[in-house]
mmCIF file of C-alpha atoms in Angstrom:
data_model
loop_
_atom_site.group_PDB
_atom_site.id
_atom_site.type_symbol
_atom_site.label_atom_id
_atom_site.label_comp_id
_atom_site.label_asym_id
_atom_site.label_seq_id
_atom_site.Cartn_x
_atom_site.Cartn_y
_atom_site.Cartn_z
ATOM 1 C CA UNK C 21 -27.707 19.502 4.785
ATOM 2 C CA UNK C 22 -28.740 19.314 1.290
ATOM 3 C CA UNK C 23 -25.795 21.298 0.260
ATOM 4 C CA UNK C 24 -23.293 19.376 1.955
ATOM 5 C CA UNK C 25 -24.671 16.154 0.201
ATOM 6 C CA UNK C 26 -24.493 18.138 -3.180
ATOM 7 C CA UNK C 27 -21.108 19.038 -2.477
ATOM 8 C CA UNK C 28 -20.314 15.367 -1.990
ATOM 9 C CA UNK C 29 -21.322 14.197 -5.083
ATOM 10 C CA UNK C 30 -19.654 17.078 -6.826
ATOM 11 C CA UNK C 31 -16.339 15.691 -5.186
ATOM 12 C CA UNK C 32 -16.469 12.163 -4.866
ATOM 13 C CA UNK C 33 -14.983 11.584 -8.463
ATOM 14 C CA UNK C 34 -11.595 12.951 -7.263
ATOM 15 C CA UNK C 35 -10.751 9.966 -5.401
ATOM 16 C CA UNK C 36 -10.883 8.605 -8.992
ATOM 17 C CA UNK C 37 -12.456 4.902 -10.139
ATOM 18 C CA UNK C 38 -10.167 2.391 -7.835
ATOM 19 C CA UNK C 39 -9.768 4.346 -4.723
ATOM 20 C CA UNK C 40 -9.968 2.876 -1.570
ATOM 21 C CA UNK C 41 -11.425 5.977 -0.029
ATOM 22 C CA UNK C 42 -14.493 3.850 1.819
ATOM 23 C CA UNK C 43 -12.028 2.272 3.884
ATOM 24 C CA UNK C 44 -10.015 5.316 4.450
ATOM 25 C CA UNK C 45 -13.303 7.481 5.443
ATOM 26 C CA UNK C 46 -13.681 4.351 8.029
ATOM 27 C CA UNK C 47 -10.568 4.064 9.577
ATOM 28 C CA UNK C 48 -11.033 7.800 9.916
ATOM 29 C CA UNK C 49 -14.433 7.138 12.100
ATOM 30 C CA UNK C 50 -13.039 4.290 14.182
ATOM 31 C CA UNK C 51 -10.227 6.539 15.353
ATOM 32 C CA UNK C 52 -13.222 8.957 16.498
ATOM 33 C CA UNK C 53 -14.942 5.940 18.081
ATOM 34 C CA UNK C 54 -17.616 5.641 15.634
ATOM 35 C CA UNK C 55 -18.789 2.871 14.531
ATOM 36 C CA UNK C 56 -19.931 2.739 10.810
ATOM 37 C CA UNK C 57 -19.878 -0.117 8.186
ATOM 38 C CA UNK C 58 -18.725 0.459 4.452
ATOM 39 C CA UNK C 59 -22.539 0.469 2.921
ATOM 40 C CA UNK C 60 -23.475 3.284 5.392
ATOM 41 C CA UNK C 61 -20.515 5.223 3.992
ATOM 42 C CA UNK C 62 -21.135 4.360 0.148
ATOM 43 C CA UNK C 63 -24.822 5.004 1.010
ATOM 44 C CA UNK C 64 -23.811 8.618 2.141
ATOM 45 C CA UNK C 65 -20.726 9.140 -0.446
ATOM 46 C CA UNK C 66 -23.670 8.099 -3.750
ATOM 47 C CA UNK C 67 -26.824 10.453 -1.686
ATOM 48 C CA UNK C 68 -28.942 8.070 -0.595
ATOM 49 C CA UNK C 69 -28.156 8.917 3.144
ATOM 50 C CA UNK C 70 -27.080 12.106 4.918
ATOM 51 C CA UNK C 71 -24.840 11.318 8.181
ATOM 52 C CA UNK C 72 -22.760 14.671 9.106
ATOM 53 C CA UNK C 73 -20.071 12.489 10.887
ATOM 54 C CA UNK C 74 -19.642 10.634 7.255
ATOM 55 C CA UNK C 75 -19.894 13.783 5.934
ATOM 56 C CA UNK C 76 -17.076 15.365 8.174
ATOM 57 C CA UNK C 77 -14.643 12.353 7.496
ATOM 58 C CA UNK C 78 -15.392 12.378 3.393
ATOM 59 C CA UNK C 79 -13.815 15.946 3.343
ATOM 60 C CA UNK C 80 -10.931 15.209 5.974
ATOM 61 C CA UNK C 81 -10.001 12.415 3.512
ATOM 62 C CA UNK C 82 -10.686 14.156 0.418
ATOM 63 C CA UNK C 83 -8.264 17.086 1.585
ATOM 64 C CA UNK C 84 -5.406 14.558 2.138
ATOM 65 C CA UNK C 85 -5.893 13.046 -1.015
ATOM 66 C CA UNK C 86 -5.546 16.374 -2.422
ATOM 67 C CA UNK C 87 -2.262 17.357 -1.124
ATOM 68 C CA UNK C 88 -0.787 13.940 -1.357
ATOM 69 C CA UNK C 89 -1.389 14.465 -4.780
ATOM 70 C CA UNK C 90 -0.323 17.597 -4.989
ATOM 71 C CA UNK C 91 2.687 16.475 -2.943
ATOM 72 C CA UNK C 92 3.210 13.375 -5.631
ATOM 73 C CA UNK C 93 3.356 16.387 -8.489
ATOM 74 C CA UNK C 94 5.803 18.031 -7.453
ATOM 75 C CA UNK C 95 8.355 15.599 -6.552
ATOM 76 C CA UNK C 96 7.850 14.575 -9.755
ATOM 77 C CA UNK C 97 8.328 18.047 -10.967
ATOM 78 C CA UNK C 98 11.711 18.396 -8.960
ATOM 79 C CA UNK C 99 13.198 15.027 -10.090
ATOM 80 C CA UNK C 100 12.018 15.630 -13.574
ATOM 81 C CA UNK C 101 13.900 19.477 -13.299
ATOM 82 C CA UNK C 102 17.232 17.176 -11.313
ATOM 83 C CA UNK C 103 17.161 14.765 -14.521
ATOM 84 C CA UNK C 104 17.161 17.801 -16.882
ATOM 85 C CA UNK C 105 20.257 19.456 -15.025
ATOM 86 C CA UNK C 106 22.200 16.742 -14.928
ATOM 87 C CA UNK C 107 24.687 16.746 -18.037
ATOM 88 C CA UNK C 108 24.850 13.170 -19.808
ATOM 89 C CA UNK C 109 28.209 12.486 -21.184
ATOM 90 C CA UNK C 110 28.895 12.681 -25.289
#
């Protein structure tokens, strides 16, 4: 348990400062049927509280934040790469 929560706190910052990853981890829950409110999910995101089902639906969210990033990057990469191919005229 303890090294879940660690594990937690070692992640949380990649949601970065103004993420709305509280109400994401939520909506997550509710379409479990669980029933949770936003300081019992801050409480167990900052360590003050262990709930596994929290737990469960921080990493779910954290691994589609990941590859939506990762997914922003590189269509940025292949529009960047279309811009560069594309010939302006003298």
């Amino acid at each position: 348990m303890e090294h879940i929560a660690k594990k937690i706190s070692e992640q949380r910052h990649l949601f970065g400062k103004r993420s709305n990853y509280a109400a994401r981890i939520l909506t997550n829950l509710e379409c479990k049927g669980k029933a949770f409110t936003r300081q019992q999910v801050y409480n167990v995101v900052s360590g003050r509280y262990f709930n596994m089902d929290v737990a469960e639906a921080f990493f779910e969210e954290l691994d589609a934040e990941v590859k939506r990033r990762a997914d922003l990057e590189a269509l940025a990469n292949r529009q960047n790469l279309a811009a560069a191919a594309i010939p302006t005229p003298a």
